[in-house]
Amino acid sequence: MTSTAYAALDAWIDAHFDDEVAFLQQLVRVPTDTPPGDNAPHAERTAELLAAFGYEAEAHPVPAEQVQACGLQSITNLIVRRRFAAGGPTIALNAHGDVVPPGEGWTQDPYGGAVVGGRLYGRASAVSKSDFATYTFALRALESLGGPLAGAVELHFTYDEEFGGELGPGWLLQHELTKPDLLIAAGFSHQVVTAHNGCLQLEVTLHGLASHAAYPQTGVDALQAATRLLAALYAHNDVLRGRRSQVAGITHPYLNVGRIEGGSNTNVVPGKVVLKLDRRMIPEEDAAEVEAEVRALIEAAVAASPGVRVEIRRILLAQALKPQAGNGTLVAALQRHAETVFGHPVEVSGTPLYTDVRLYGARGVPAVIYGAGPRTVLESNAKRADEHLELADLRGATRVVARTLFDLLSAPVHRGGA
């Protein structure tokens, strides 16, 4: 009976795969660059497309003042609820529609959704509009069986992952709009991911005193202070490399300075420099201790530059997702089906990325990260030019998720950890 159901799911997905690809193309063609983060139009279009499948998407707009306070323009999160018989778990499937701007170097239209050589090109084609398609069509395949199922499936399509997720899944959870028993969140590789790094982002402003370059002694050079600070920050990576994680797929913490702004003109001693840094935290680290350490490091380095004042502002604090108890059945089902569908062993691992999954985990929801993606994250060019998705990976992931949903909704669920 079970093998017959798997074959029926696979057959339905194959028969409707052109529709799934067309659905993803439509999603890619509506830009969701964040910044600027005007993402409500994409949610509206997604809801229209879902309605054509008979799915009513609840729209949950985040108040404009809260969105704008975070530097964005509009966010509307979506929930689709499909309930079966009582007695089974509620399984949420979450993917985010917001994405970084495309940047330069593309050979394909980043909003074209072109299919070339078995690949679908476009910004967010891999991360993570792809899993809008994976999860929607896995659910449609499941419903096509028409057999007895117990529990529910919810599609959570959200729009705040790039800025931390608090106005995406965080908003839905805070307002108790959803209380799932299990979560599958958007993937980016063949692995079943069960843990991820945390992230601390800080804005550091160095205030000196601008003066004419012909009279440098009358000023206080904030850029010279910044060079001392940069040397101290990068030297700290030597310390961080010695702090090793025990989670497979995660190595050690690291620190990156991603943006520098300063000075007013070539003939002016710079009076102000702003740095933005990103400190990745392994699951074993305590976020408060990490932030205290980085702040102390910055203050000590700046103290070596007399006359320079420093301001430190936290931009983001995303907690790590630690390996959880309670997701064992979900992990085992995904891993088993992925190995069958893709024909090679699929490991369970952590990832150095940070994701919205931590927000569900903080609410006690056992979770895994799995969806459409290549064997490794970098193969898809995610967040780089010519981001793409192998259509074979989309088809395969849809089969895996559909089979997993069938397993969990057609039998009693044991939620013991593995």
Coordinates of C-alpha atoms in Angstrom, one line a residue:
M1 CA 0.0 0.0 0.0
T2 CA 2.8 2.4 1.0
S3 CA 4.9 1.8 -2.1
T4 CA 1.7 2.2 -4.2
A5 CA 1.1 5.6 -2.6
Y6 CA 4.7 6.7 -3.3
A7 CA 4.4 5.7 -6.9
A8 CA 1.2 7.6 -7.2
L9 CA 2.7 10.7 -5.7
D10 CA 5.7 10.5 -8.0
A11 CA 3.4 10.0 -11.0
W12 CA 1.3 13.0 -10.2
I13 CA 4.3 15.2 -9.7
D14 CA 5.7 14.1 -13.1
A15 CA 2.4 14.7 -14.8
H16 CA 2.2 18.2 -13.4
F17 CA 5.8 19.2 -13.5
D18 CA 5.4 21.6 -16.3
D19 CA 2.8 23.4 -14.2
E20 CA 5.2 23.5 -11.3
V21 CA 8.0 25.0 -13.4
A22 CA 5.5 27.6 -14.8
F23 CA 4.4 28.4 -11.2
L24 CA 8.1 29.1 -10.2
Q25 CA 8.7 31.2 -13.3
Q26 CA 5.8 33.4 -12.3
L27 CA 7.2 33.8 -8.8
V28 CA 10.7 34.7 -10.1
R29 CA 9.2 37.4 -12.5
V30 CA 7.9 39.5 -9.6
P31 CA 11.0 41.2 -8.0
T32 CA 11.4 41.0 -4.2
D33 CA 14.8 42.8 -3.8
T34 CA 15.4 43.5 -0.2
P35 CA 16.4 46.3 0.2
P36 CA 14.2 48.1 -0.7
G37 CA 11.9 45.4 0.5
D38 CA 8.6 46.2 -1.2
N39 CA 7.3 42.6 -1.0
A40 CA 3.6 42.9 -0.6
P41 CA 3.1 42.8 -4.4
H42 CA 4.8 39.4 -4.6
A43 CA 2.5 38.0 -1.8
E44 CA -0.5 39.3 -3.8
R45 CA 0.7 37.5 -6.9
T46 CA 1.4 34.4 -5.0
A47 CA -2.1 34.4 -3.5
E48 CA -3.5 34.7 -7.0
L49 CA -1.5 31.8 -8.3
L50 CA -2.5 29.6 -5.3
A51 CA -6.1 30.5 -5.8
A52 CA -6.0 28.9 -9.2
F53 CA -5.1 25.6 -7.5
G54 CA -8.1 26.0 -5.1
Y55 CA -5.9 27.3 -2.2
E56 CA -7.1 30.2 -0.2
A57 CA -4.1 32.1 1.1
E58 CA -4.6 34.1 4.3
A59 CA -2.9 37.5 4.0
H60 CA -1.3 38.8 7.1
P61 CA 0.1 42.3 6.4
V62 CA 2.6 43.7 8.9
P63 CA 1.8 47.2 10.0
A64 CA 3.6 49.8 7.8
E65 CA 5.2 51.6 10.7
Q66 CA 6.9 48.4 11.9
V67 CA 8.0 47.5 8.4
Q68 CA 9.4 51.0 7.8
A69 CA 11.1 51.1 11.1
C70 CA 13.2 48.1 9.9
G71 CA 14.1 49.9 6.7
L72 CA 11.7 48.0 4.5
Q73 CA 8.6 49.1 2.5
S74 CA 5.9 46.4 2.7
I75 CA 5.5 42.9 4.0
T76 CA 2.5 40.6 3.7
N77 CA 2.9 37.1 4.9
L78 CA 0.8 34.2 3.7
I79 CA -0.7 31.1 5.3
V80 CA -2.5 28.3 3.5
R81 CA -4.1 25.7 5.8
R82 CA -5.2 22.3 4.5
R83 CA -6.8 20.2 7.3
F84 CA -7.4 16.4 7.1
A85 CA -8.9 14.2 9.8
A86 CA -8.3 14.9 13.5
G87 CA -5.5 13.1 15.4
G88 CA -2.4 13.8 13.3
P89 CA 0.3 16.5 13.5
T90 CA 0.2 20.0 11.9
I91 CA 3.2 20.2 9.6
A92 CA 4.3 23.7 8.5
L93 CA 6.2 24.2 5.3
N94 CA 8.0 27.6 5.3
A95 CA 9.8 29.4 2.5
H96 CA 10.8 33.1 2.1
G97 CA 10.2 35.2 -0.9
D98 CA 12.5 38.2 -0.1
V99 CA 16.0 38.1 -1.6
V100 CA 19.1 40.3 -2.0
P101 CA 19.2 42.5 -5.1
P102 CA 20.7 40.7 -8.2
G103 CA 23.9 42.7 -8.6
E104 CA 26.0 42.6 -11.7
G105 CA 27.4 39.9 -14.0
W106 CA 24.2 38.1 -15.1
T107 CA 24.1 36.4 -18.5
Q108 CA 20.4 35.7 -18.0
D109 CA 17.6 38.1 -17.0
P110 CA 17.4 37.9 -13.2
Y111 CA 13.7 38.3 -13.4
G112 CA 13.1 36.3 -16.5
G113 CA 12.7 32.8 -15.2
A114 CA 14.3 31.4 -18.4
V115 CA 14.9 27.7 -18.6
V116 CA 18.2 26.9 -20.3
G117 CA 19.8 23.5 -20.4
G118 CA 17.6 22.0 -17.7
R119 CA 18.1 25.0 -15.4
L120 CA 15.7 27.7 -14.4
Y121 CA 17.5 31.1 -14.0
G122 CA 16.6 34.0 -11.9
R123 CA 17.1 35.8 -8.6
A124 CA 15.5 33.6 -5.8
S125 CA 15.1 30.7 -8.2
A126 CA 17.2 28.6 -5.8
V127 CA 16.7 30.4 -2.5
S128 CA 13.9 30.2 -1.8
K129 CA 11.1 30.8 -4.2
S130 CA 12.0 27.4 -5.5
D131 CA 10.4 25.9 -2.3
F132 CA 7.2 27.9 -2.8
A133 CA 6.9 25.5 -5.7
T134 CA 8.3 22.4 -3.9
Y135 CA 5.9 22.7 -1.0
T136 CA 2.8 23.8 -3.0
F137 CA 3.1 20.9 -5.4
A138 CA 4.0 18.4 -2.8
L139 CA 0.8 19.3 -1.0
R140 CA -1.2 19.1 -4.2
A141 CA 0.3 15.7 -4.9
L142 CA -0.6 14.5 -1.4
E143 CA -4.2 15.7 -1.8
S144 CA -4.5 13.9 -5.2
L145 CA -4.3 10.5 -3.4
G146 CA -7.7 11.1 -1.9
G147 CA -6.9 8.6 0.9
P148 CA -7.4 8.9 4.6
L149 CA -4.9 11.3 6.3
A150 CA -4.9 12.7 9.8
G151 CA -3.5 16.1 10.7
A152 CA -2.9 19.2 8.7
V153 CA -0.4 20.9 6.4
E154 CA 0.3 24.7 6.4
L155 CA 2.2 26.6 3.8
H156 CA 4.0 29.6 5.4
F157 CA 5.2 32.0 2.7
T158 CA 7.0 34.9 4.4
Y159 CA 9.0 38.0 3.4
D160 CA 11.6 39.0 6.0
E161 CA 14.4 36.4 6.0
E162 CA 17.1 38.8 4.6
F163 CA 16.5 41.2 7.6
G164 CA 16.2 38.6 10.3
G165 CA 12.8 37.1 10.0
E166 CA 11.1 38.8 13.0
L167 CA 8.5 40.3 10.6
G168 CA 8.1 37.1 8.7
P169 CA 7.7 33.8 10.7
G170 CA 8.5 35.8 13.8
W171 CA 5.4 37.9 13.2
L172 CA 3.1 34.9 12.6
L173 CA 4.4 33.1 15.7
Q174 CA 4.3 36.1 18.0
H175 CA 0.7 36.8 17.1
E176 CA -0.2 33.1 17.5
L177 CA -1.4 32.8 13.9
T178 CA 0.1 29.3 13.8
K179 CA 1.2 26.6 16.2
P180 CA 2.6 23.8 14.1
D181 CA 3.9 20.5 15.6
L182 CA 6.6 20.1 13.0
L183 CA 8.4 22.3 10.5
I184 CA 10.1 21.7 7.1
A185 CA 11.8 25.0 6.0
A186 CA 13.3 26.0 2.7
G187 CA 16.4 24.1 1.7
F188 CA 19.4 24.9 -0.4
S189 CA 21.2 21.6 -0.9
H190 CA 20.6 17.8 -0.9
Q191 CA 21.4 17.6 2.8
V192 CA 18.9 17.4 5.6
V193 CA 19.9 20.3 7.8
T194 CA 19.2 20.2 11.5
A195 CA 21.3 23.0 12.9
H196 CA 22.7 26.4 11.8
N197 CA 25.0 29.2 12.9
G198 CA 23.8 32.3 14.6
C199 CA 24.7 35.8 13.4
L200 CA 25.5 39.1 15.2
Q201 CA 25.7 42.2 13.0
L202 CA 27.0 45.5 14.4
E203 CA 27.3 49.0 13.0
V204 CA 30.4 50.7 14.3
T205 CA 30.8 54.5 13.9
L206 CA 34.1 56.2 14.5
H207 CA 34.0 59.9 15.2
G208 CA 37.1 62.0 14.7
L209 CA 37.5 65.6 13.6
A210 CA 37.5 66.6 9.9
S211 CA 40.1 69.1 8.8
H212 CA 41.8 70.4 5.7
A213 CA 44.4 67.9 4.4
A214 CA 47.0 70.7 4.2
Y215 CA 46.7 71.0 8.1
P216 CA 46.2 67.4 9.2
Q217 CA 47.5 68.2 12.7
T218 CA 44.3 70.2 13.3
G219 CA 42.1 67.1 12.8
V220 CA 41.6 63.6 14.2
D221 CA 41.7 61.0 11.5
A222 CA 38.8 58.5 11.9
L223 CA 40.1 56.5 9.0
Q224 CA 43.4 55.8 10.6
A225 CA 41.6 54.6 13.7
A226 CA 39.4 52.4 11.4
T227 CA 42.6 50.8 10.0
R228 CA 43.7 49.9 13.5
L229 CA 40.3 48.5 14.3
L230 CA 40.2 46.5 11.1
A231 CA 43.5 44.9 11.9
A232 CA 42.3 43.9 15.4
L233 CA 39.0 42.5 14.0
Y234 CA 40.7 40.4 11.3
A235 CA 43.4 39.2 13.8
H236 CA 40.6 38.0 16.0
N237 CA 39.7 35.4 13.3
D238 CA 42.9 33.6 14.3
V239 CA 41.3 33.2 17.8
L240 CA 38.0 32.1 16.4
R241 CA 39.5 29.4 14.2
G242 CA 40.5 27.6 17.3
R243 CA 36.8 27.3 18.5
R244 CA 35.6 24.2 16.8
S245 CA 31.9 23.1 16.5
Q246 CA 30.9 19.6 17.1
V247 CA 28.1 19.9 14.6
A248 CA 28.8 18.3 11.2
G249 CA 28.9 20.9 8.4
I250 CA 29.8 23.7 10.8
T251 CA 33.5 24.5 11.5
H252 CA 34.3 27.5 13.6
P253 CA 33.0 31.1 14.2
Y254 CA 34.3 33.9 12.0
L255 CA 34.0 37.6 11.6
N256 CA 33.6 39.7 8.4
V257 CA 33.5 43.4 7.8
G258 CA 31.1 43.7 4.9
R259 CA 30.8 47.5 4.4
I260 CA 32.9 50.6 5.0
E261 CA 31.8 54.3 4.5
G262 CA 33.8 57.4 5.4
G263 CA 35.3 60.7 4.6
S264 CA 33.8 63.6 2.6
N265 CA 36.5 64.5 0.0
T266 CA 40.0 63.7 -1.1
N267 CA 41.5 66.8 0.5
V268 CA 39.8 66.4 3.8
V269 CA 41.0 64.4 6.8
P270 CA 38.2 61.9 7.4
G271 CA 36.1 62.9 10.5
K272 CA 33.8 59.9 10.4
V273 CA 34.0 56.3 9.3
V274 CA 31.2 53.7 9.6
L275 CA 31.9 49.9 9.5
K276 CA 29.3 47.1 9.4
L277 CA 30.4 43.7 10.6
D278 CA 29.0 40.2 10.7
R279 CA 30.0 37.7 13.4
R280 CA 28.9 34.2 12.8
M281 CA 28.3 32.1 15.9
I282 CA 28.5 28.4 16.1
P283 CA 25.6 26.6 18.0
E284 CA 27.8 26.0 21.0
E285 CA 28.4 29.8 21.6
D286 CA 26.3 32.1 23.9
A287 CA 25.1 35.1 21.9
A288 CA 25.4 37.5 24.8
E289 CA 28.9 36.5 25.5
V290 CA 29.8 36.8 21.9
E291 CA 28.4 40.4 21.7
A292 CA 30.2 41.4 24.9
E293 CA 33.5 40.0 23.5
V294 CA 33.2 41.8 20.2
R295 CA 32.2 45.1 21.8
A296 CA 35.2 44.9 24.2
L297 CA 37.5 44.2 21.3
I298 CA 36.2 47.2 19.3
E299 CA 36.5 49.5 22.3
A300 CA 40.0 48.4 23.1
A301 CA 41.2 48.9 19.6
V302 CA 39.7 52.4 19.3
A303 CA 41.2 53.4 22.7
A304 CA 44.6 53.3 21.0
S305 CA 43.5 56.3 18.8
P306 CA 43.3 59.4 21.0
G307 CA 40.5 61.8 20.2
V308 CA 38.3 59.2 18.4
R309 CA 34.9 58.4 19.9
V310 CA 33.1 55.1 19.0
E311 CA 29.4 54.2 18.8
I312 CA 28.3 50.6 18.5
R313 CA 24.8 49.7 17.4
R314 CA 23.4 46.2 17.0
I315 CA 21.8 45.7 13.6
L316 CA 20.8 42.0 14.0
L317 CA 21.1 39.2 16.5
A318 CA 20.0 35.9 15.1
Q319 CA 20.3 33.0 17.5
A320 CA 21.8 29.7 16.3
L321 CA 19.6 26.7 15.8
K322 CA 21.0 23.9 18.0
P323 CA 20.3 20.2 17.2
Q324 CA 16.8 19.5 18.6
A325 CA 15.1 16.6 20.2
G326 CA 11.8 15.8 18.7
N327 CA 12.6 15.9 15.0
G328 CA 13.8 12.4 14.6
T329 CA 10.8 11.0 12.7
L330 CA 10.9 13.9 10.3
V331 CA 14.6 13.7 9.8
A332 CA 14.5 9.9 9.2
A333 CA 11.7 10.2 6.6
L334 CA 13.3 13.0 4.6
Q335 CA 16.7 11.2 4.6
R336 CA 15.2 7.9 3.6
H337 CA 13.2 9.3 0.7
A338 CA 16.0 11.6 -0.5
E339 CA 18.4 8.7 -0.7
T340 CA 15.8 6.7 -2.7
V341 CA 14.8 9.6 -5.0
F342 CA 18.3 11.0 -5.7
G343 CA 20.1 7.6 -5.7
H344 CA 22.9 8.5 -3.3
P345 CA 23.4 8.8 0.5
V346 CA 22.0 12.0 1.9
E347 CA 23.7 13.1 5.2
V348 CA 22.3 15.0 8.1
S349 CA 24.3 18.1 8.9
G350 CA 24.4 21.7 10.1
T351 CA 25.0 24.8 8.0
P352 CA 27.1 27.9 8.5
L353 CA 24.1 30.0 7.3
Y354 CA 21.5 31.4 9.6
T355 CA 17.8 31.0 8.8
D356 CA 14.3 31.7 10.0
V357 CA 14.1 28.2 11.4
R358 CA 15.6 29.4 14.6
L359 CA 12.4 31.3 15.3
Y360 CA 10.3 28.2 15.1
G361 CA 12.9 26.3 17.2
A362 CA 12.7 29.0 19.9
R363 CA 9.0 28.2 20.1
G364 CA 9.7 24.5 20.7
V365 CA 8.8 23.4 17.1
P366 CA 10.9 20.5 16.0
A367 CA 12.3 21.5 12.6
V368 CA 14.5 20.6 9.7
I369 CA 15.7 22.4 6.6
Y370 CA 15.0 20.6 3.4
G371 CA 13.9 21.6 -0.1
A372 CA 15.0 22.1 -3.7
G373 CA 18.7 22.6 -4.2
P374 CA 22.0 21.2 -5.6
R375 CA 24.4 18.9 -3.7
T376 CA 26.1 22.0 -2.3
V377 CA 24.9 25.6 -1.7
L378 CA 27.5 27.3 -3.9
E379 CA 26.6 25.3 -7.0
S380 CA 23.3 27.2 -7.4
N381 CA 25.0 30.7 -7.4
A382 CA 22.5 31.7 -4.7
K383 CA 22.9 35.4 -4.0
R384 CA 25.3 35.7 -6.9
A385 CA 25.0 36.3 -10.6
D386 CA 23.2 33.7 -12.6
E387 CA 21.4 32.1 -9.7
H388 CA 19.7 29.0 -11.0
L389 CA 17.9 25.8 -10.0
E390 CA 18.4 22.4 -11.7
L391 CA 14.9 21.3 -12.6
A392 CA 15.8 17.7 -11.7
D393 CA 16.5 18.9 -8.1
L394 CA 13.1 20.6 -8.1
R395 CA 11.3 17.5 -9.2
G396 CA 13.2 15.3 -6.8
A397 CA 12.7 17.5 -3.8
T398 CA 9.0 17.7 -4.5
R399 CA 8.8 13.9 -4.5
V400 CA 10.8 13.7 -1.2
V401 CA 8.6 16.2 0.6
A402 CA 5.3 14.7 -0.7
R403 CA 6.4 11.2 0.4
T404 CA 7.4 12.5 3.8
L405 CA 4.1 14.3 4.3
F406 CA 2.3 11.1 3.4
D407 CA 4.3 9.1 6.0
L408 CA 3.7 11.6 8.8
L409 CA 0.0 12.1 8.1
S410 CA -1.0 8.5 7.4
A411 CA 0.5 7.0 10.6
P412 CA 0.8 7.9 14.2
V413 CA 3.9 10.1 14.8
H414 CA 6.5 9.3 17.3
R415 CA 8.2 12.6 18.1
G416 CA 11.2 11.2 19.9
G417 CA 14.6 12.7 18.9
A418 CA 17.2 10.8 17.0

